[in-house]
Coordinates of C-alpha atoms and ligand atoms in Angstrom, one line a residue:
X846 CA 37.6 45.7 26.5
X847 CA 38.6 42.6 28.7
X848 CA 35.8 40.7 30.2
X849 CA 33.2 43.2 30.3
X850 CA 30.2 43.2 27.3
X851 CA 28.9 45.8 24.7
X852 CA 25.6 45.6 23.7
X853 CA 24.9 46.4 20.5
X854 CA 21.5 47.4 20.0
X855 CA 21.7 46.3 16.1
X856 CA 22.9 43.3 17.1
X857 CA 21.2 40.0 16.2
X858 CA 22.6 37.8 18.9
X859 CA 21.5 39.7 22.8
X860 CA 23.3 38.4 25.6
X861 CA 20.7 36.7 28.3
X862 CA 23.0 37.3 30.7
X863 CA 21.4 39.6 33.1
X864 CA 22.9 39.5 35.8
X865 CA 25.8 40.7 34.5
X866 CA 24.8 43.4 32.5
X867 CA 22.9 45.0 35.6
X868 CA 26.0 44.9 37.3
X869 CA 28.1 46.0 34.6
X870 CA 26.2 48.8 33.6
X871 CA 25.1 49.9 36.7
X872 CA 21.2 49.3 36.3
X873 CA 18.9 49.0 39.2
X874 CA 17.0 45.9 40.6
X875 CA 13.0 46.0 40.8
X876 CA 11.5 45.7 44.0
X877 CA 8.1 44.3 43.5
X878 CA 7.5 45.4 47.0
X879 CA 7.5 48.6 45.8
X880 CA 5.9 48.1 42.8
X881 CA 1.8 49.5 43.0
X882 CA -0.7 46.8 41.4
X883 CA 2.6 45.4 39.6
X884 CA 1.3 43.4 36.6
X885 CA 2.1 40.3 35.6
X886 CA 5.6 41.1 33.9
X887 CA 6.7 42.7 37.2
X888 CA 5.0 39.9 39.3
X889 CA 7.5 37.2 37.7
X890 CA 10.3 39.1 37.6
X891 CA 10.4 39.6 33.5
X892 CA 10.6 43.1 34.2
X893 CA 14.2 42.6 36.0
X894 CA 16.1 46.0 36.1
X895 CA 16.0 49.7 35.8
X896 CA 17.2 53.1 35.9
X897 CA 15.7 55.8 38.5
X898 CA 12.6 54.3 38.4
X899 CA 11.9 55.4 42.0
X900 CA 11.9 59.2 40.7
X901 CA 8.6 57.4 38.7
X902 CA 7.2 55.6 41.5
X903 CA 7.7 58.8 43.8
X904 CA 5.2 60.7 40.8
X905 CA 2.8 58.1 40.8
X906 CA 2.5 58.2 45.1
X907 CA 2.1 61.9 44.6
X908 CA -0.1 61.8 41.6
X909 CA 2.6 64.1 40.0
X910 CA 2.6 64.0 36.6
X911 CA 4.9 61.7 34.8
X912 CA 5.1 60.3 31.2
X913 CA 6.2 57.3 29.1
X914 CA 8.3 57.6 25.6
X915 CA 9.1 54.0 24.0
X916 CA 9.6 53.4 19.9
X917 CA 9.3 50.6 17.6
X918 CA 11.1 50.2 14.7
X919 CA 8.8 49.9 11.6
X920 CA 10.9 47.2 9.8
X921 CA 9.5 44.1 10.4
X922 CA 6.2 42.0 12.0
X923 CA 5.0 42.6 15.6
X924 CA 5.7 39.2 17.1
X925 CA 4.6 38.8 20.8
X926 CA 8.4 40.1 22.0
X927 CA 7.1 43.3 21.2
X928 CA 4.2 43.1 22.9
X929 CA 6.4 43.0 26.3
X930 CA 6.9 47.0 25.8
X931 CA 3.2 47.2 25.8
X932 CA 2.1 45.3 28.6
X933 CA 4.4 47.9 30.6
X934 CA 3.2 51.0 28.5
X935 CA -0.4 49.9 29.4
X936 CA 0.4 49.1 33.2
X937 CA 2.1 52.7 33.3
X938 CA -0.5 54.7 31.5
X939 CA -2.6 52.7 34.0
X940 CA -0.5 54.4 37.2
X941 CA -1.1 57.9 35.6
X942 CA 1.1 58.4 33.1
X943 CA 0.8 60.1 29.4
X944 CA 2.1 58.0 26.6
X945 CA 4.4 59.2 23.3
X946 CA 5.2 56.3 21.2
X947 CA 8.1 56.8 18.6
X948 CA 7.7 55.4 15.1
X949 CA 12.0 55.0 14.4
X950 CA 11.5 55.5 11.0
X951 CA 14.2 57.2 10.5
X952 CA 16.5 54.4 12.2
X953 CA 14.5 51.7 10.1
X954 CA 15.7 53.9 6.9
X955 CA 19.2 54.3 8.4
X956 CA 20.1 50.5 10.2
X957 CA 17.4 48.7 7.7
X958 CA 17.0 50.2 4.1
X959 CA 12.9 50.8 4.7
X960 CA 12.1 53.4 3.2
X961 CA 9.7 55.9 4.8
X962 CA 6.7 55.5 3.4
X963 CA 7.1 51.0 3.7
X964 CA 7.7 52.2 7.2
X965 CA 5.0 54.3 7.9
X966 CA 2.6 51.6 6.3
X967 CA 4.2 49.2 8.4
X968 CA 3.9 51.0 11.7
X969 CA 0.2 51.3 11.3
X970 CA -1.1 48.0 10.0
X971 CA 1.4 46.4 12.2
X972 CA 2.0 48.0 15.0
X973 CA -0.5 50.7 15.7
X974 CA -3.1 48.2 15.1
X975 CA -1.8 46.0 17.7
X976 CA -1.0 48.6 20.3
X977 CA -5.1 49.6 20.3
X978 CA -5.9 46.0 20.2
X979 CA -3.5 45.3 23.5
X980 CA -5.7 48.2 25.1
X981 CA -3.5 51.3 25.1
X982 CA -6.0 54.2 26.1
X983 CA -5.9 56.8 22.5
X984 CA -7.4 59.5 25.2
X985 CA -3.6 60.3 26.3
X986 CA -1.5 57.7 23.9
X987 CA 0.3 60.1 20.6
X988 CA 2.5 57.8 18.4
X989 CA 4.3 60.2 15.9
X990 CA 7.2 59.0 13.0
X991 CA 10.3 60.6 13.6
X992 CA 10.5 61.7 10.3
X993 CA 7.9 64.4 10.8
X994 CA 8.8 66.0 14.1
X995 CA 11.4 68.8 13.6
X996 CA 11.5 69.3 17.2
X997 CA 13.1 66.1 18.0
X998 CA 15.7 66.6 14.5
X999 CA 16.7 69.7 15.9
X1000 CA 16.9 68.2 19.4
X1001 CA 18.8 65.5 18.3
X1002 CA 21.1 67.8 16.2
X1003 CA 21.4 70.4 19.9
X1004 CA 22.4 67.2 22.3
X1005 CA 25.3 66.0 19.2
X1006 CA 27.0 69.1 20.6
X1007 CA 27.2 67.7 24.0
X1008 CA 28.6 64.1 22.8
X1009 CA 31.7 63.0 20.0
X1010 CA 33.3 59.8 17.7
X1011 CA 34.8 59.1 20.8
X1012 CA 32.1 58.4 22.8
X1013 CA 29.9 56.8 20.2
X1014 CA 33.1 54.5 19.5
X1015 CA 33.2 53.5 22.8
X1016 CA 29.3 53.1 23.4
X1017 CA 28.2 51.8 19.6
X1018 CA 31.8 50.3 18.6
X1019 CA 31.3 52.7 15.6
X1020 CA 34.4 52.7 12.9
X1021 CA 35.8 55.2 10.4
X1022 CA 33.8 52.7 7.8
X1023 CA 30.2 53.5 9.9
X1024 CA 27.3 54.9 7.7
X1025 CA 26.8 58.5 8.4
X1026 CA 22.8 57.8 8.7
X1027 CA 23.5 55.1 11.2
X1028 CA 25.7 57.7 13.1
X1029 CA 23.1 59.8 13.5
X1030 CA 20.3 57.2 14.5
X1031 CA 21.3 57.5 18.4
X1032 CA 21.1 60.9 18.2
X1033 CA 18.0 61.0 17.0
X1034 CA 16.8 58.5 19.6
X1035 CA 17.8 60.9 22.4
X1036 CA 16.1 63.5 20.4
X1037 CA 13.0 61.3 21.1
X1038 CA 13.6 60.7 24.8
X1039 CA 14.0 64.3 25.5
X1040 CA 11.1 65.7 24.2
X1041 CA 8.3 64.7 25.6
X1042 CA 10.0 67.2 28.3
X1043 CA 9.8 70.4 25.7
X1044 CA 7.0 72.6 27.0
X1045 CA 4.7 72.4 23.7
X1046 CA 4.9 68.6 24.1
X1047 CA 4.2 68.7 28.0
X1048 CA 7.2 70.5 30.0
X1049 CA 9.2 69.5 32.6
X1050 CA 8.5 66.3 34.1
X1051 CA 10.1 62.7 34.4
X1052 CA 9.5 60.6 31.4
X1053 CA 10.3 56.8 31.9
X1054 CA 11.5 54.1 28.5
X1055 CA 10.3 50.8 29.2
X1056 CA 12.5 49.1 26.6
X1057 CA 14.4 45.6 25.8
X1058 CA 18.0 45.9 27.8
X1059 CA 19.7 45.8 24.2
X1060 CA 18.0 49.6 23.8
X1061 CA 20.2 50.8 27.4
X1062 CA 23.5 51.8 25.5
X1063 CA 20.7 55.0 24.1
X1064 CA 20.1 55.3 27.7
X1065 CA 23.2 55.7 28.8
X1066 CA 23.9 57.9 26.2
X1067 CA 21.0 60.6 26.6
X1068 CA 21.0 60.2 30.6
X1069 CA 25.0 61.0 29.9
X1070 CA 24.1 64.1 27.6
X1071 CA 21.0 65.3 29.4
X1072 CA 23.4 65.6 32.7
X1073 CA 25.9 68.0 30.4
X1074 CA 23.4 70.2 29.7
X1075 CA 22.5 71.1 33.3
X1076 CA 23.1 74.2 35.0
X1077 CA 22.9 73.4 38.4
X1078 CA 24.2 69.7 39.8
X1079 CA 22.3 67.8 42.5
X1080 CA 24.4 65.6 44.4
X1081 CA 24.3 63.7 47.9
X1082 CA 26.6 65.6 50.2
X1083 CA 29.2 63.6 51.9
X1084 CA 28.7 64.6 55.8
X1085 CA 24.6 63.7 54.8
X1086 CA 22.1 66.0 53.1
X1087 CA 22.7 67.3 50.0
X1088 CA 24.8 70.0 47.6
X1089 CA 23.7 71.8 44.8
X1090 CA 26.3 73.1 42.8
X1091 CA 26.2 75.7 39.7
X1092 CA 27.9 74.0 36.9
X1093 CA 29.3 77.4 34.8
X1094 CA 29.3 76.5 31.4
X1095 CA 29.3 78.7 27.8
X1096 CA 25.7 79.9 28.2
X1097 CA 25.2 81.0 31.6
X1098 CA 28.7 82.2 32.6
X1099 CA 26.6 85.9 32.9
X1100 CA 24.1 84.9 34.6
X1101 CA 26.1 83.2 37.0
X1102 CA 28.3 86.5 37.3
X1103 CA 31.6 85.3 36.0
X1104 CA 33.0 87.6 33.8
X1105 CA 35.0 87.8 31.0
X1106 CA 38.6 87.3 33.3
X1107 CA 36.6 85.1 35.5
X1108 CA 36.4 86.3 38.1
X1109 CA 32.9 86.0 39.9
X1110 CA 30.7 89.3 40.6
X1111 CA 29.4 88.9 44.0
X1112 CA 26.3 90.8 43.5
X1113 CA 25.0 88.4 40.3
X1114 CA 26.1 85.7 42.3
X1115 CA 24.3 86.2 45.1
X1116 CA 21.0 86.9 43.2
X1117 CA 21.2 83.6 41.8
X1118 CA 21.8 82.3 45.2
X1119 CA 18.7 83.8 46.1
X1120 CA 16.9 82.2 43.8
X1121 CA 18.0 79.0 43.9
X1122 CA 17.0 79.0 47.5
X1123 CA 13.1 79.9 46.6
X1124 CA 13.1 77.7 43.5
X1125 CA 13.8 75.0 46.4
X1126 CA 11.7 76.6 48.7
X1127 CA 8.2 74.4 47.9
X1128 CA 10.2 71.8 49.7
X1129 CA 9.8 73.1 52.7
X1130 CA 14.1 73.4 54.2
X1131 CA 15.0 75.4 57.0
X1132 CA 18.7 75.1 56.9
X1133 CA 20.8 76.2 53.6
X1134 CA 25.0 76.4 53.8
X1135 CA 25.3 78.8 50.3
X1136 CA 28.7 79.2 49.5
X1137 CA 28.8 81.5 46.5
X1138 CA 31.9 81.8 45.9
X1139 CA 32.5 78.2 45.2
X1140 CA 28.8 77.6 43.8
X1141 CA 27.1 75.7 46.2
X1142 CA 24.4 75.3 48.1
X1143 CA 24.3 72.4 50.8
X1144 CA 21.1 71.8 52.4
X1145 CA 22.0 69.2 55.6
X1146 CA 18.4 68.8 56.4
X1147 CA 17.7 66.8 52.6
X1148 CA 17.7 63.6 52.3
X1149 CA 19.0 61.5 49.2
X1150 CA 15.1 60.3 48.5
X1151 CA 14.4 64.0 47.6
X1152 CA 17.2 65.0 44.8
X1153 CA 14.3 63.8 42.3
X1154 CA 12.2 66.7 43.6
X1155 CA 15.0 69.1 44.2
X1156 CA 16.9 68.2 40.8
X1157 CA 13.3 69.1 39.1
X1158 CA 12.4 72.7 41.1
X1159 CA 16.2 73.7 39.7
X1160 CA 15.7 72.5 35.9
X1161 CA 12.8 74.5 36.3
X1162 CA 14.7 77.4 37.8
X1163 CA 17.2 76.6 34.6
X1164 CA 14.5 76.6 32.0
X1165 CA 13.8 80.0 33.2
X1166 CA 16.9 81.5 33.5
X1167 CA 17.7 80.1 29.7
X1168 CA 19.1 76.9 30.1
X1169 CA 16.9 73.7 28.4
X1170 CA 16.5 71.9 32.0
X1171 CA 16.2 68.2 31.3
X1172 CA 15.2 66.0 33.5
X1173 CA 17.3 62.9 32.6
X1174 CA 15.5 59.8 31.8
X1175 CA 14.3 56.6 33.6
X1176 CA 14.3 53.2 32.1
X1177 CA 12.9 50.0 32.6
X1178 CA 14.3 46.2 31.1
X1179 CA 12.9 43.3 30.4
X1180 CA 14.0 40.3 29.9
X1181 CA 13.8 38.4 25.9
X1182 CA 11.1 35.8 26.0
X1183 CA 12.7 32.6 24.4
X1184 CA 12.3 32.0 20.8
X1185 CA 10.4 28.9 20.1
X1186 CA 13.2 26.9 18.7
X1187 CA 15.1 27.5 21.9
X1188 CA 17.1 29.9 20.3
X1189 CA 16.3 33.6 19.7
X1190 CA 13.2 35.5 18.7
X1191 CA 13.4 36.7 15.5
X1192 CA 11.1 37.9 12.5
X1193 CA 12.8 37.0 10.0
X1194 CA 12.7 33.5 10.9
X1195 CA 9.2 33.0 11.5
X1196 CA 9.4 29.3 13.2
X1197 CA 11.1 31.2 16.3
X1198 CA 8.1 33.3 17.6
X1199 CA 4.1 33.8 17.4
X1200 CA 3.5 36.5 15.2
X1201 CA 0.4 38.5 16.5
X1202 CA -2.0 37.7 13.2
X1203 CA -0.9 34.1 13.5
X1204 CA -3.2 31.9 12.7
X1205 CA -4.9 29.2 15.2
X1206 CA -3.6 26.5 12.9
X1207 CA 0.2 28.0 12.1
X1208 CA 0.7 29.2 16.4
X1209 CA -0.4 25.2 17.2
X1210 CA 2.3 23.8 14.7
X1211 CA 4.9 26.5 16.0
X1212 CA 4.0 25.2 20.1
X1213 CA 3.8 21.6 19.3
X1214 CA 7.2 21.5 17.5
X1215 CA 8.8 23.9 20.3
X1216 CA 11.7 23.2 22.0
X1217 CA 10.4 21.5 25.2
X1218 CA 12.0 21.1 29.0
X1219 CA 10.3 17.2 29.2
X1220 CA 12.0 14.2 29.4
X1221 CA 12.7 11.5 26.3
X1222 CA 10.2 9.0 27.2
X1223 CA 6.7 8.9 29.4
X1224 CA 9.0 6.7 32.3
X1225 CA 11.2 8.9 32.6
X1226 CA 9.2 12.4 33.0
X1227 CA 7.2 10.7 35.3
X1228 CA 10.3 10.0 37.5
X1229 CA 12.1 13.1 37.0
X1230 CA 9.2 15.9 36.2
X1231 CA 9.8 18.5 33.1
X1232 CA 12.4 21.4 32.5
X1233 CA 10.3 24.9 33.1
X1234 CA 13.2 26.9 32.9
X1235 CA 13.9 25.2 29.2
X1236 CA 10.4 24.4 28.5
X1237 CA 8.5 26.9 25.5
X1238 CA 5.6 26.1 26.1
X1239 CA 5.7 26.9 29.9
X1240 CA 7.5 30.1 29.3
X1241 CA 5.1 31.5 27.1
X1242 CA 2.7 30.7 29.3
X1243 CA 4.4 33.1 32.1
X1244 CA 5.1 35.5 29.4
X1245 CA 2.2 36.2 27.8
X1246 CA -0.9 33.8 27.4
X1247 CA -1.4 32.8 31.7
X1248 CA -2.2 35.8 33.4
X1249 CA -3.8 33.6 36.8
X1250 CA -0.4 33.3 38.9
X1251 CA -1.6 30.4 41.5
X1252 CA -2.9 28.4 37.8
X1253 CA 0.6 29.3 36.3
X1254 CA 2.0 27.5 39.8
X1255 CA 0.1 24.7 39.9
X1256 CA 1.0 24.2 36.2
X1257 CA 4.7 24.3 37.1
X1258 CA 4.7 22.0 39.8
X1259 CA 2.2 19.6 38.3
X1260 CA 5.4 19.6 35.3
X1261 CA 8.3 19.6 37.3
X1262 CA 6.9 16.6 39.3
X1263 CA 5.9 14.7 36.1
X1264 CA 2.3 15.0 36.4
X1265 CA 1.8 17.0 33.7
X1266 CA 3.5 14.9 30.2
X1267 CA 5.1 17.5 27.7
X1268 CA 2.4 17.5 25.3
X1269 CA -0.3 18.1 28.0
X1270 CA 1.9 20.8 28.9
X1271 CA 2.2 22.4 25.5
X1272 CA -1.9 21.6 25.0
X1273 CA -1.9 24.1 27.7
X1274 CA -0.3 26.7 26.0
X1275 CA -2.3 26.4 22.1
X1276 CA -5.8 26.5 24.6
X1277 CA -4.4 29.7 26.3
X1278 CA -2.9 30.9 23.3
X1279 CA -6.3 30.1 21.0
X1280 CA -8.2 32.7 23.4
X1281 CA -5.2 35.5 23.5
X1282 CA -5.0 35.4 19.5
X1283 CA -8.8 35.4 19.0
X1284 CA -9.6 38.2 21.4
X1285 CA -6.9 40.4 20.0
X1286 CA -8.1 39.4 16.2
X1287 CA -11.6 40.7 17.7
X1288 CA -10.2 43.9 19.4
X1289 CA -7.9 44.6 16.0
X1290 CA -11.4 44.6 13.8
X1291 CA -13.2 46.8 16.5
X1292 CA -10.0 49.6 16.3
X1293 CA -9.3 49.1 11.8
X1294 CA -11.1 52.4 11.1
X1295 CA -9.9 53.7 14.3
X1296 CA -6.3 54.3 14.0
X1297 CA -6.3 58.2 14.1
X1298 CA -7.0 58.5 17.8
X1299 CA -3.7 57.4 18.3
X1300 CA -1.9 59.4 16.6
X1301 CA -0.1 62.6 17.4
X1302 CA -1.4 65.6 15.3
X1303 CA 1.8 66.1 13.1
X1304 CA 1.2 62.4 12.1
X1305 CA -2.1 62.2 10.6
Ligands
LIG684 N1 15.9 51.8 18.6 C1 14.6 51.3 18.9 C2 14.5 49.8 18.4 O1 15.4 49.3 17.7 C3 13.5 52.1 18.4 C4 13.4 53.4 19.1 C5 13.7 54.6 18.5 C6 13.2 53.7 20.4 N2 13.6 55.7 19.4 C7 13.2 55.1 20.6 C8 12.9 52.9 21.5 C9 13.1 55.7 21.8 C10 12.7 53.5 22.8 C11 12.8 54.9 22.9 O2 13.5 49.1 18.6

């Protein structure tokens, strides 16, 4: 594989460099600009990449319906990294959009060893706790444990047929020696992405994945898979506007007249032309080019902004013809928060990160012996001014604890120009961090008998 990187989403060790995974892989950057009431993650550029988001942002200027699927895996402590996921869950439920939170407990069983029930105990006095504490809204938020959804087993088991070793070899760097539970793990992860898009869990609409960037390889994956399955391609035309094309496949060679020595029946054909043209008619076209006997449709007068719109009124057309019609999904990335060593964020090494039931007394040991951007002695910080870029105490600040953008300014430039001495600096962060840990431990005991509201029925 030369110079390019795999991310392994198992992996202990994440590359940081992102940059080069957006280009590699293709991802989008965010444009604040675009960005309604953009919160603080977006504001500071933690939220630093994407896929398709605009087909979200268009739903949210038209107050079309749009939702949110994300997971945890119940393994281990929620640690403020986690928390990242929620901060963008919140700001998107926020702009509109229903939430389905997946509890991987399945994955945790496969990848980890937990077993179901240490899982499900762990998702709730873990992470559901926290996730009512950080303010998700139970009115339109259903977490359910992949264990007990059949619809997204026997999703996940439909998509495998549109994917192979190869491909997971490639992706996943999966070996003749893999575990045949851990094989299945992705699968079952686009099984979660999908379905939010099954009619008794919402229908068609876009669903968006705010996740770490070591979760895109699933992405990639489902979004590769979910484009297999369609029936009808949506694709910029070269001379401007754009084509639809009928992509003939085992289940809808009838319906789209080709018969059993292939060659197309004119009369079926044009029916479906004929319906493709109203399905798109809401969109208000004058001027369609149909070519039948190729399968296409060009419409000159679209513009690339609208295959979002166009690609859903012809998975809706699919759905009712027979096909499954899935939309596939947007993403969002953020960026790893450093881990307060200066190396990486981990659980199971607790001196790395804050854990969210921290104490006052064990968060202020774990700040004042972070890893800090200030210089060796008072003479020379004052001279040559603090690290932010290295400094934990500042990043945490931006990450999570100081949500006042001018203060988090002033605080950098009062460090970088030597003002502000490292421990002031990390006195900062306990203060901020003291009031973030003590209203959450307060919002935690209003939501303890609570906990049902956020769950999905087939979880209680
Ligand atoms: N694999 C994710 C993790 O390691 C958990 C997960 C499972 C997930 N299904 C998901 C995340 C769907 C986002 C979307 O944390």
């Amino acid at each position: 594989m030369d110079n390019s990187t795999r991310i392994d989403p198992w992996a202990s060790q994440q590359s940081t460099d992102y940059a080069r995974i957006r280009d590699q892989f293709g991802l989008g950057s965010i444009d604040v600009s675009r960005i309604p009431n953009p919160s603080m993650l977006h504001r500071r550029g933690i939220v630093f990449a994407h896929r398709d988001l605009d087909v979200v942002l268009g739903c949210m200027e038209r107050s079309d319906p749009f939702g949110v699927l994300t997971g945890l895996m119940p393994s281990g402590k929620m640690h403020l990294g986690h928390s990242m996921v929620i901060d963008q869950v919140r700001w998107f439920q926020e702009q509109g959009a229903d939430i389905t939170v997946t509890v991987a407990d399945l994955e945790a069983l496969a990848t980890r060893g937990t077993s179901l029930e240490k899982g499900r105990e762990n998702a709730m006095t873990e992470y559901v706790h926290n996730y009512a504490a950080l303010g998700l809204d139970p009115d339109s938020t259903n977490i359910y444990f992949q264990s007990s959804r059949p619809a997204v087993q026997r999703l996940a088991f439909t998509l495998g047929r549109k994917t192979n070793l190869s491909e997971f070899e490639s992706i996943y760097g999966f070996k003749g020696d893999t575990n045949l539970a851990h094989v299945q793990a992705p699968l079952i992860q686009a099984g979660d992405i999908i379905h939010p898009q099954l009619e008794e869990f919402g229908g068609l609409r876009p669903i968006v994945v705010p996740v770490g960037v070591d979760q895109d390889p699933h992405l990639r994956l489902t979004r590769g898979i979910a484009g297999k399955t369609h029936w009808f391609n949506v694709k910029p035309r070269k001379n401007g506007g754009i084509t639809v094309a009928l992509s003939v496949q085992d289940g809808n060679k009838e319906i789209f007249g080709v018969s059993s020595n292939g060659r197309v029946d004119r009369t079926t054909r044009d029916g479906i032309f004929e319906k493709l043209k109203a399905s798109i008619a809401p969109m208000g076209y004058s001027d369609f080019i149909p070519n039948p006997k190729h399968g296409t449709l060009d419409i000159p007068g679209a513009k690339v902004e609208d295959i979002a719109q166009v690609r859903m009124c012809v998975l809706s057309l699919e759905r009712k013809l027979g096909g499954m019609g899935l939309m596939p999904p947007c993403s969002t990335y953020h960026r790893f928060a450093i881990g307060m060593t200066g190396d990486k964020m981990s659980s199971s090494q607790p001196e790395t990160t804050i854990f969210m039931d921290d104490s006052i007394e064990s968060m202020t040991k774990k700040v004042k012996k972070a890893y800090s951007g200030g210089q060796p002695t008072v003479e020379e910080h004052r001279i040559h001014g603090g690290d932010c870029s290295k400094d934990v105490a500042f990043q945490y600040l931006q990450f999570f604890f100081e949500s006042d953008d001018a203060e988090l300014t002033r605080i950098a430039r009062d460090y970088e120009s030597g003002r502000l001495l490292a421990g002031e600096i990390k006195q900062i962060c306990i203060d901020r961090a003291t009031e973030w840990l003590t209203d959450l431990s307060e919002k935690r005991d209003m939501w303890t008998d609570r906990l049902d509201e956020f769950l999905a029925p087939d979880a209680l």
